[in-house]
mmCIF file of C-alpha atoms in Angstrom:
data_model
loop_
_atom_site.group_PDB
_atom_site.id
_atom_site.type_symbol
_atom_site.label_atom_id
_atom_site.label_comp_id
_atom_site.label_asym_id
_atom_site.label_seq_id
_atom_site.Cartn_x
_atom_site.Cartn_y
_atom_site.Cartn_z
ATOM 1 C CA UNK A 22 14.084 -15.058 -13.641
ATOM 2 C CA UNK A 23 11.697 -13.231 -11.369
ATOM 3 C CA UNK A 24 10.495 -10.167 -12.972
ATOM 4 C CA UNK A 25 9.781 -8.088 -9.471
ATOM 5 C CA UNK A 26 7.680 -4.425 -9.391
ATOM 6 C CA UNK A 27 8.596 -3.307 -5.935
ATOM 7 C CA UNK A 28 6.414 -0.718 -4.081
ATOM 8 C CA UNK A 29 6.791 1.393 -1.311
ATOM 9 C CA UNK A 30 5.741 4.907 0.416
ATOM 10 C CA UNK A 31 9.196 4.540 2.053
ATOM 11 C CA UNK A 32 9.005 6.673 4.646
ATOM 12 C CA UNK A 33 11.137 4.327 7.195
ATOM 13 C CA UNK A 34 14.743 3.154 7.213
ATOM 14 C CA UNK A 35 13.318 -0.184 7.239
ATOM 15 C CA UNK A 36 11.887 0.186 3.715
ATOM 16 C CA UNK A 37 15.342 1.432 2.513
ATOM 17 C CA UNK A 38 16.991 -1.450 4.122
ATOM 18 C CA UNK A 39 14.596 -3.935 2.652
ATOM 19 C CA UNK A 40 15.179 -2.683 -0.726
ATOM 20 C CA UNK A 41 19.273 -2.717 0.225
ATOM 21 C CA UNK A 42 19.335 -6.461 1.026
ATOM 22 C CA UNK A 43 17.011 -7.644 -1.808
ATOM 23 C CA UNK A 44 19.183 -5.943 -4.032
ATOM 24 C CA UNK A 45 22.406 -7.362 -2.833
ATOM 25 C CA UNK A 46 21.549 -10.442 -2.791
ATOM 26 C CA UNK A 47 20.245 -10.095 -6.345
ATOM 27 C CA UNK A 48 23.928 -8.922 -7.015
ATOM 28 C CA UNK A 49 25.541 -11.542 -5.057
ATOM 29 C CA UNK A 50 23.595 -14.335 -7.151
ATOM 30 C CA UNK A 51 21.075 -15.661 -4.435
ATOM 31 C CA UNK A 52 17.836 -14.709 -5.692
ATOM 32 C CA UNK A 53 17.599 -15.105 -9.317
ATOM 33 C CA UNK A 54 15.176 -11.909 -10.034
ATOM 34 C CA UNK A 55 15.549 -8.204 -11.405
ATOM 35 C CA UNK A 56 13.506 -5.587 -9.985
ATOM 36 C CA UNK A 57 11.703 -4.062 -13.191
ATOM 37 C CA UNK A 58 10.161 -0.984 -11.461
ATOM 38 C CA UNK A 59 9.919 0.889 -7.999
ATOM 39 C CA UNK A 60 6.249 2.309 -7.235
ATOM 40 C CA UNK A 61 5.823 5.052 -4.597
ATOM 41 C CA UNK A 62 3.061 7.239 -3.621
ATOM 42 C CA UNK A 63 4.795 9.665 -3.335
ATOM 43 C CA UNK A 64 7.249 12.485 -4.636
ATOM 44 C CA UNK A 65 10.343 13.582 -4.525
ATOM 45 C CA UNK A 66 10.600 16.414 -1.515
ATOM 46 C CA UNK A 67 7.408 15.357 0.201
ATOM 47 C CA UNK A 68 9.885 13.437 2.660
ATOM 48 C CA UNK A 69 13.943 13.493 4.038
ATOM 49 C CA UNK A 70 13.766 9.659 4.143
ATOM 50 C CA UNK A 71 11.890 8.748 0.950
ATOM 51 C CA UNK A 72 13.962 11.015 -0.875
ATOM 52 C CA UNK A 73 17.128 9.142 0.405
ATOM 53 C CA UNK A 74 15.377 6.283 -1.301
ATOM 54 C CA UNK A 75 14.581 7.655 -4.463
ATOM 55 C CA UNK A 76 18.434 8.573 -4.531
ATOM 56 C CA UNK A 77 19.331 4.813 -4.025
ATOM 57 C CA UNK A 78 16.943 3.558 -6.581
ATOM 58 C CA UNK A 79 18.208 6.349 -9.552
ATOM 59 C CA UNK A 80 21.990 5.224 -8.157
ATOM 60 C CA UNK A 81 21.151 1.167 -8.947
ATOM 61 C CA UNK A 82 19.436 2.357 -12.617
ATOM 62 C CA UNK A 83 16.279 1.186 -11.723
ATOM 63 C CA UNK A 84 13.064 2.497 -13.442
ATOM 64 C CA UNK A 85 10.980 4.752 -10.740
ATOM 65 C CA UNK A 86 7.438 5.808 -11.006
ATOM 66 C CA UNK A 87 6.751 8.735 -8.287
ATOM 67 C CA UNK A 88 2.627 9.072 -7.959
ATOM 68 C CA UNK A 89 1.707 11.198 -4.663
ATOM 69 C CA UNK A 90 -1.121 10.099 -2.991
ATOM 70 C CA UNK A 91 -1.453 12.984 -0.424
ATOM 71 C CA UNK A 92 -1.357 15.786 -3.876
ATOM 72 C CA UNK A 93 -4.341 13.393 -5.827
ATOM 73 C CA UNK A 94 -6.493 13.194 -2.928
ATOM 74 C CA UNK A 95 -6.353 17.071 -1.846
ATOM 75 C CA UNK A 96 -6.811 17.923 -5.802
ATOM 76 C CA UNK A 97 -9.081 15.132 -6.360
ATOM 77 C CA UNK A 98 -11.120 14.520 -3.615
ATOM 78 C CA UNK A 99 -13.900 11.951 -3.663
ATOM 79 C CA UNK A 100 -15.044 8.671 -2.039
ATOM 80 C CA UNK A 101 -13.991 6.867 -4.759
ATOM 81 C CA UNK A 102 -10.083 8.740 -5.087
ATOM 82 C CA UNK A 103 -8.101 5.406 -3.861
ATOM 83 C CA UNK A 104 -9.579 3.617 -7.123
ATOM 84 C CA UNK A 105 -9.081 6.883 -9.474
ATOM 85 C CA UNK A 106 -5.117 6.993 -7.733
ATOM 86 C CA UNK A 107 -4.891 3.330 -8.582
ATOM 87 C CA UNK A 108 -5.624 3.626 -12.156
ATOM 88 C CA UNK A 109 -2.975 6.040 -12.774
ATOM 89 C CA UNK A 110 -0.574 3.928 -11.045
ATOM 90 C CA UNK A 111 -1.989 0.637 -13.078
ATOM 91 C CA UNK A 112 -1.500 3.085 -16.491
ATOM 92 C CA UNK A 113 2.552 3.496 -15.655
ATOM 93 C CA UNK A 114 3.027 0.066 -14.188
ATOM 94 C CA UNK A 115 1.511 -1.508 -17.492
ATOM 95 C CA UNK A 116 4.863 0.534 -19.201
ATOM 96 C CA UNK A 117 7.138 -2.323 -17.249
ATOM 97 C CA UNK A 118 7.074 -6.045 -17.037
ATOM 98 C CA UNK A 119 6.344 -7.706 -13.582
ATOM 99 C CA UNK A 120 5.709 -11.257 -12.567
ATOM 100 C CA UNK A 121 4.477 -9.541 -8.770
ATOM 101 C CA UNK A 122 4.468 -6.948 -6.790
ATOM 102 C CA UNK A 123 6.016 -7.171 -3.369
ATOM 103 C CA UNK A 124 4.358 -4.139 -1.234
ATOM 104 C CA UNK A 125 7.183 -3.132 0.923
ATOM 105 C CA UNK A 126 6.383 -0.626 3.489
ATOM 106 C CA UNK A 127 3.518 1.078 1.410
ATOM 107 C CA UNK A 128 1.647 2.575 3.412
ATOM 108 C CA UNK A 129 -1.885 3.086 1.640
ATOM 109 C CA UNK A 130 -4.312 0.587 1.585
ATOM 110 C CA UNK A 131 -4.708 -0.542 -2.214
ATOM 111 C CA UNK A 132 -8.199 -0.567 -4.245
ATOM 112 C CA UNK A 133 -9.811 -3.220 -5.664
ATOM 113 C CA UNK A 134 -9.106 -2.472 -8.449
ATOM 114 C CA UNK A 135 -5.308 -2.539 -8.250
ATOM 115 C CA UNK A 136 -5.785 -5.949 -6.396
ATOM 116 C CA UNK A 137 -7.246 -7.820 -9.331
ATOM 117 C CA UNK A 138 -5.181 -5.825 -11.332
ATOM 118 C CA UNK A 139 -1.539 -6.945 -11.020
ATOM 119 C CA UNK A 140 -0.468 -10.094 -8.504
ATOM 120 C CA UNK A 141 0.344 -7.862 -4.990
ATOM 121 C CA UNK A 142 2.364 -9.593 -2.017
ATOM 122 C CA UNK A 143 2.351 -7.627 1.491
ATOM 123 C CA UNK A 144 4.106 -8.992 4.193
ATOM 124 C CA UNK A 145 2.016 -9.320 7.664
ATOM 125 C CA UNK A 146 3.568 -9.633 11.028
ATOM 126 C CA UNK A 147 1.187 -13.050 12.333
ATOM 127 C CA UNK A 148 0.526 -16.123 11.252
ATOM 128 C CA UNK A 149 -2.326 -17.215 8.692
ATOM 129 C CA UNK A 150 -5.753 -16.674 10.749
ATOM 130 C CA UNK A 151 -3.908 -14.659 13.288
ATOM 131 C CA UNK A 152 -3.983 -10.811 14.499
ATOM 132 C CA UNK A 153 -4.625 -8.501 12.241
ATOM 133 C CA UNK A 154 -3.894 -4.789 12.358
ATOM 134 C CA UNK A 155 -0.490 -2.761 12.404
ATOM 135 C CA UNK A 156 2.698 -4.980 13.732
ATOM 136 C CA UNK A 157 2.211 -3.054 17.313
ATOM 137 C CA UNK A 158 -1.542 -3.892 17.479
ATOM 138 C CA UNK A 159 -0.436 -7.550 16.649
ATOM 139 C CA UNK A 160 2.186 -7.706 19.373
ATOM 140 C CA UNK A 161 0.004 -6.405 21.854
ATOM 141 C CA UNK A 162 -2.785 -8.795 21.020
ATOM 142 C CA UNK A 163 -0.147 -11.839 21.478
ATOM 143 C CA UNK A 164 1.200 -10.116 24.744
ATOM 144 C CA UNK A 165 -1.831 -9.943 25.910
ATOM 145 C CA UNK A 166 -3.724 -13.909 25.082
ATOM 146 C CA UNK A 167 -0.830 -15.936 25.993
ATOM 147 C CA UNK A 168 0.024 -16.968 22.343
ATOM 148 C CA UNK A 169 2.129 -19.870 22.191
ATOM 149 C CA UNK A 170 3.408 -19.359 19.059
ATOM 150 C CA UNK A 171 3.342 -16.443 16.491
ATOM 151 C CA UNK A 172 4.891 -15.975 13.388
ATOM 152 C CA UNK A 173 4.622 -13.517 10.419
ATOM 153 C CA UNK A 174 3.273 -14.509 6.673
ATOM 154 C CA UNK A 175 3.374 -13.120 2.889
ATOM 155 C CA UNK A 176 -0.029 -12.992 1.531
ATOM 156 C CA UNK A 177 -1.884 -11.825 -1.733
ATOM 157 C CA UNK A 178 -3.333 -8.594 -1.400
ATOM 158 C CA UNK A 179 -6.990 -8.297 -1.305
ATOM 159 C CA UNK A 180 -9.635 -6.122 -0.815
ATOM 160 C CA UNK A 181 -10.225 -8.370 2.456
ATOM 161 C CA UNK A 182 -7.130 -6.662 4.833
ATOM 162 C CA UNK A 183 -4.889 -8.790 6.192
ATOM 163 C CA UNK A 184 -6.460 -11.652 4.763
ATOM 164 C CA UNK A 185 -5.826 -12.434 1.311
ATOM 165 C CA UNK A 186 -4.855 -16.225 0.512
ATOM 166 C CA UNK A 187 -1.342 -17.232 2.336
ATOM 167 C CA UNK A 188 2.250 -18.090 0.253
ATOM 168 C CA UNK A 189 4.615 -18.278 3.217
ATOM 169 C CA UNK A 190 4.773 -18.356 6.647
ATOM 170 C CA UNK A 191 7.292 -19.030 9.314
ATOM 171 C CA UNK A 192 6.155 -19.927 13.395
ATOM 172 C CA UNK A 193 8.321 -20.019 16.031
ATOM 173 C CA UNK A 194 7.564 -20.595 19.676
ATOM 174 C CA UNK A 195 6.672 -18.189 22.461
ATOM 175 C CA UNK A 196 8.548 -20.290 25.388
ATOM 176 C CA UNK A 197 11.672 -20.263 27.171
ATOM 177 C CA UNK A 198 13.426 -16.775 27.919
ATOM 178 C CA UNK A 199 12.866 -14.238 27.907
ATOM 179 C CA UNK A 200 9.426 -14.681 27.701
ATOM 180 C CA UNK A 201 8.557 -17.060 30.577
ATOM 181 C CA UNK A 202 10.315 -14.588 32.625
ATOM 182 C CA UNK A 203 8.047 -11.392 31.273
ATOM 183 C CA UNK A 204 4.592 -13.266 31.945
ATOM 184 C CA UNK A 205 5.778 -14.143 35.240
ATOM 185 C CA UNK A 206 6.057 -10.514 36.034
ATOM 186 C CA UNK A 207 3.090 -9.867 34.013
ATOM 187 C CA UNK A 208 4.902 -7.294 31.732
ATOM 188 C CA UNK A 209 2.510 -7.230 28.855
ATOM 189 C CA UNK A 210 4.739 -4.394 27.182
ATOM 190 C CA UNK A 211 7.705 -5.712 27.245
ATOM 191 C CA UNK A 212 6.829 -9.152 26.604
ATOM 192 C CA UNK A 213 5.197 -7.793 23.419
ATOM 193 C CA UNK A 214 8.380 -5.986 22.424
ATOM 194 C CA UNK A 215 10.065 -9.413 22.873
ATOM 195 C CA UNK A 216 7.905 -10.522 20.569
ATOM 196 C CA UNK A 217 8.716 -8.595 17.892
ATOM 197 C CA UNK A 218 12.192 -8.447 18.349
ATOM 198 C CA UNK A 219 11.912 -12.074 17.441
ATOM 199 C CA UNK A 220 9.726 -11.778 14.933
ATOM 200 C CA UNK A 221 11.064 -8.935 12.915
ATOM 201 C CA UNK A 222 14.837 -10.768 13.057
ATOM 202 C CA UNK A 223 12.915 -13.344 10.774
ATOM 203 C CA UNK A 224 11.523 -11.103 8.157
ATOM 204 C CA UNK A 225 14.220 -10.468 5.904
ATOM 205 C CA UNK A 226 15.046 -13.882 5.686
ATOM 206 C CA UNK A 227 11.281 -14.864 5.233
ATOM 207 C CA UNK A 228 10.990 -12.370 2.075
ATOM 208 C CA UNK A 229 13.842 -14.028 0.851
ATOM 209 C CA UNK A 230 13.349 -17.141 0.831
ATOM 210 C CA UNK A 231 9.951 -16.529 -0.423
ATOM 211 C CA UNK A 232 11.215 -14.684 -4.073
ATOM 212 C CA UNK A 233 13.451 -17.712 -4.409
ATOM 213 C CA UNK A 234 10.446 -19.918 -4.059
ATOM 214 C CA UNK A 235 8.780 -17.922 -6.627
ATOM 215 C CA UNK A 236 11.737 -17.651 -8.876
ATOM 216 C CA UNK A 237 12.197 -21.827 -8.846
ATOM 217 C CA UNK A 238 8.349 -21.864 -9.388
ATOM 218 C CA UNK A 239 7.920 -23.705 -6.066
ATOM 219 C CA UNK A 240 5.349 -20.930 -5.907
ATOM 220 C CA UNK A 241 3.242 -19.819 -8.278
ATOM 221 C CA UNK A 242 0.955 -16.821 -8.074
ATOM 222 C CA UNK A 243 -2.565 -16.877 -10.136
ATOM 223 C CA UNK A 244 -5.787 -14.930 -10.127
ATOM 224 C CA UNK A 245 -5.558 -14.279 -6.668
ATOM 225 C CA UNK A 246 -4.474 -17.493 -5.098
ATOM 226 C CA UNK A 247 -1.071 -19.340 -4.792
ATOM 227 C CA UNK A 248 -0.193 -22.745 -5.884
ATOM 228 C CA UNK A 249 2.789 -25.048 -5.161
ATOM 229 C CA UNK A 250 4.516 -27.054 -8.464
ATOM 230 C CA UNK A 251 2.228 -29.637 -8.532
ATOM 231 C CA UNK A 252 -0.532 -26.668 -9.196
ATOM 232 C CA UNK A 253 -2.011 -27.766 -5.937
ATOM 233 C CA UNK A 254 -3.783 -24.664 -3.664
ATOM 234 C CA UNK A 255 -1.123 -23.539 -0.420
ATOM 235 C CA UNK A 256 -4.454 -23.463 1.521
ATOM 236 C CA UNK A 257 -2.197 -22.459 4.495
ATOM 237 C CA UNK A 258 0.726 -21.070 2.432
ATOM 238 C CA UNK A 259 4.462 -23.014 1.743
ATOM 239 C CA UNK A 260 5.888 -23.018 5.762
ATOM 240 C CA UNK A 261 9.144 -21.707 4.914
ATOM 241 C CA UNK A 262 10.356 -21.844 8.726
ATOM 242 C CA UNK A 263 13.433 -23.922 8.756
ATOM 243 C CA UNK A 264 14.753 -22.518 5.956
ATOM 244 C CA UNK A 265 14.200 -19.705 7.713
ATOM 245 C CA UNK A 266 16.142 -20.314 10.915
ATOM 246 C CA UNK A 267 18.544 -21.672 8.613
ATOM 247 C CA UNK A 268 19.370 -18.030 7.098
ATOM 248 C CA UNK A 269 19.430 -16.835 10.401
ATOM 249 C CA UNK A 270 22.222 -19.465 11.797
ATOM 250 C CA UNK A 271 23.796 -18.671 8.157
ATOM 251 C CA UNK A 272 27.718 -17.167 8.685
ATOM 252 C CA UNK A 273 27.241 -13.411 7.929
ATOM 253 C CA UNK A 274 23.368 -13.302 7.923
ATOM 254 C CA UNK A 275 22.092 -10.023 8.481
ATOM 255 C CA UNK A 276 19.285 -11.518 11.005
#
């Protein structure tokens, strides 16, 4: 069994969603995993939407830890603050056992520290040695090359953003409608939200697939790189993309 920490600012309905469908399909018996801990940075009443969170995590029993980033670095200021948060965090995660941690919508970038620390995933919407930057700075890029294909990828977190060694991908093409239709009118903007209406239909299922890999130990996770059974380094990452389109051509999938 996958022993998961899950972490998250949560301060989007897509981060409550994410945590919604991993747990069901925990429940259902398609991902063989608990989740031993939610991380946050931060605390109840500093947001409407995280605190709908935290009310879904206490209603599933599931151990919380609640450290607010915005309180330590007004009270603690310092160049050095995102390693002194980190620690604390690191202290209260120790309490729990974890396998990984999937970061799931957190929004602050992590320290070194906490890197080498524990085994962090983060999800990134382009494929390995593609865009980097937030998902609309991605899209935008692609909109605006003439990408072919894109993709999105689960990474280990590193103190390199956006660039830590690849687990899983999935590609899919950038051809046929309604994108041939959007260059020929040369509408960069909406070509680029076609993008990642595409794209983000295919994250769910990617994350998915991706804990069951690690669960069967088709994946394995160590000192900062990932391996497939054999031990051998996923240079590139496991290409999870038919299994993939599979979920989404699955009866009932939520893609």
């Amino acid at each position: 069994m996958l022993r998961l920490g899950w972490m998250s600012t949560a301060r989007g309905e897509g981060s409550f969603a994410l945590l919604r469908f991993v747990c069901e399909n925990i429940d259902a018996g398609h991902l063989d995993a608990r989740i031993s801990v939610v991380i946050s940075n931060r605390e109840p009443g500093e947001a409407a939407q995280t605190d709908r969170y935290f009310e879904y995590v206490r209603s599933r029993g599931l151990p919380l830890i609640c450290e607010s980033s915005t309180k330590f670095r007004r009270t603690a200021p310092g160049d050095d603050w995102r390693t002194r948060f980190d620690r604390i965090l690191a202290s209260r995660i120790e309490q729990y056992d974890v396998d990984v941690i999937f970061m799931a919508g957190y929004m602050l970038i992590v320290s070194d520290f906490l890197c080498t620390r524990f085994p962090l995933l983060n999800l990134h919407p382009a494929l390995p040695g593609g865009p980097r930057g937030t998902w609309k700075e991605v899209m935008d890029e692609l909109a605006h090359t003439g990408a072919t294909h894109t993709g999105a990828m689960i990474h280990v977190a590193t103190p390199v953003l956006d660039r830590g060694p690849t687990v899983s991908y999935f590609s899919f093409p950038l051809k046929g409608e309604p994108f041939d239709s959007l260059r020929e009118a040369a509408d960069t903007a909406g070509l680029a939200a076609a993008i990642r209406a595409e794209e983000l239909r295919r994250e769910f299922p990617l994350i998915l697939t991706t804990l069951r890999a690690l669960a069967a130990g088709r994946i394995v996770i160590s000192s900062l790189h990932a391996y497939d059974e054999a031990g051998r380094t996923l240079d590139r990452g496991m290409d999870l993309s038919a299994e993939v389109e599979r979920q989404l051509d699955a009866p009932g999938s939520d893609g």
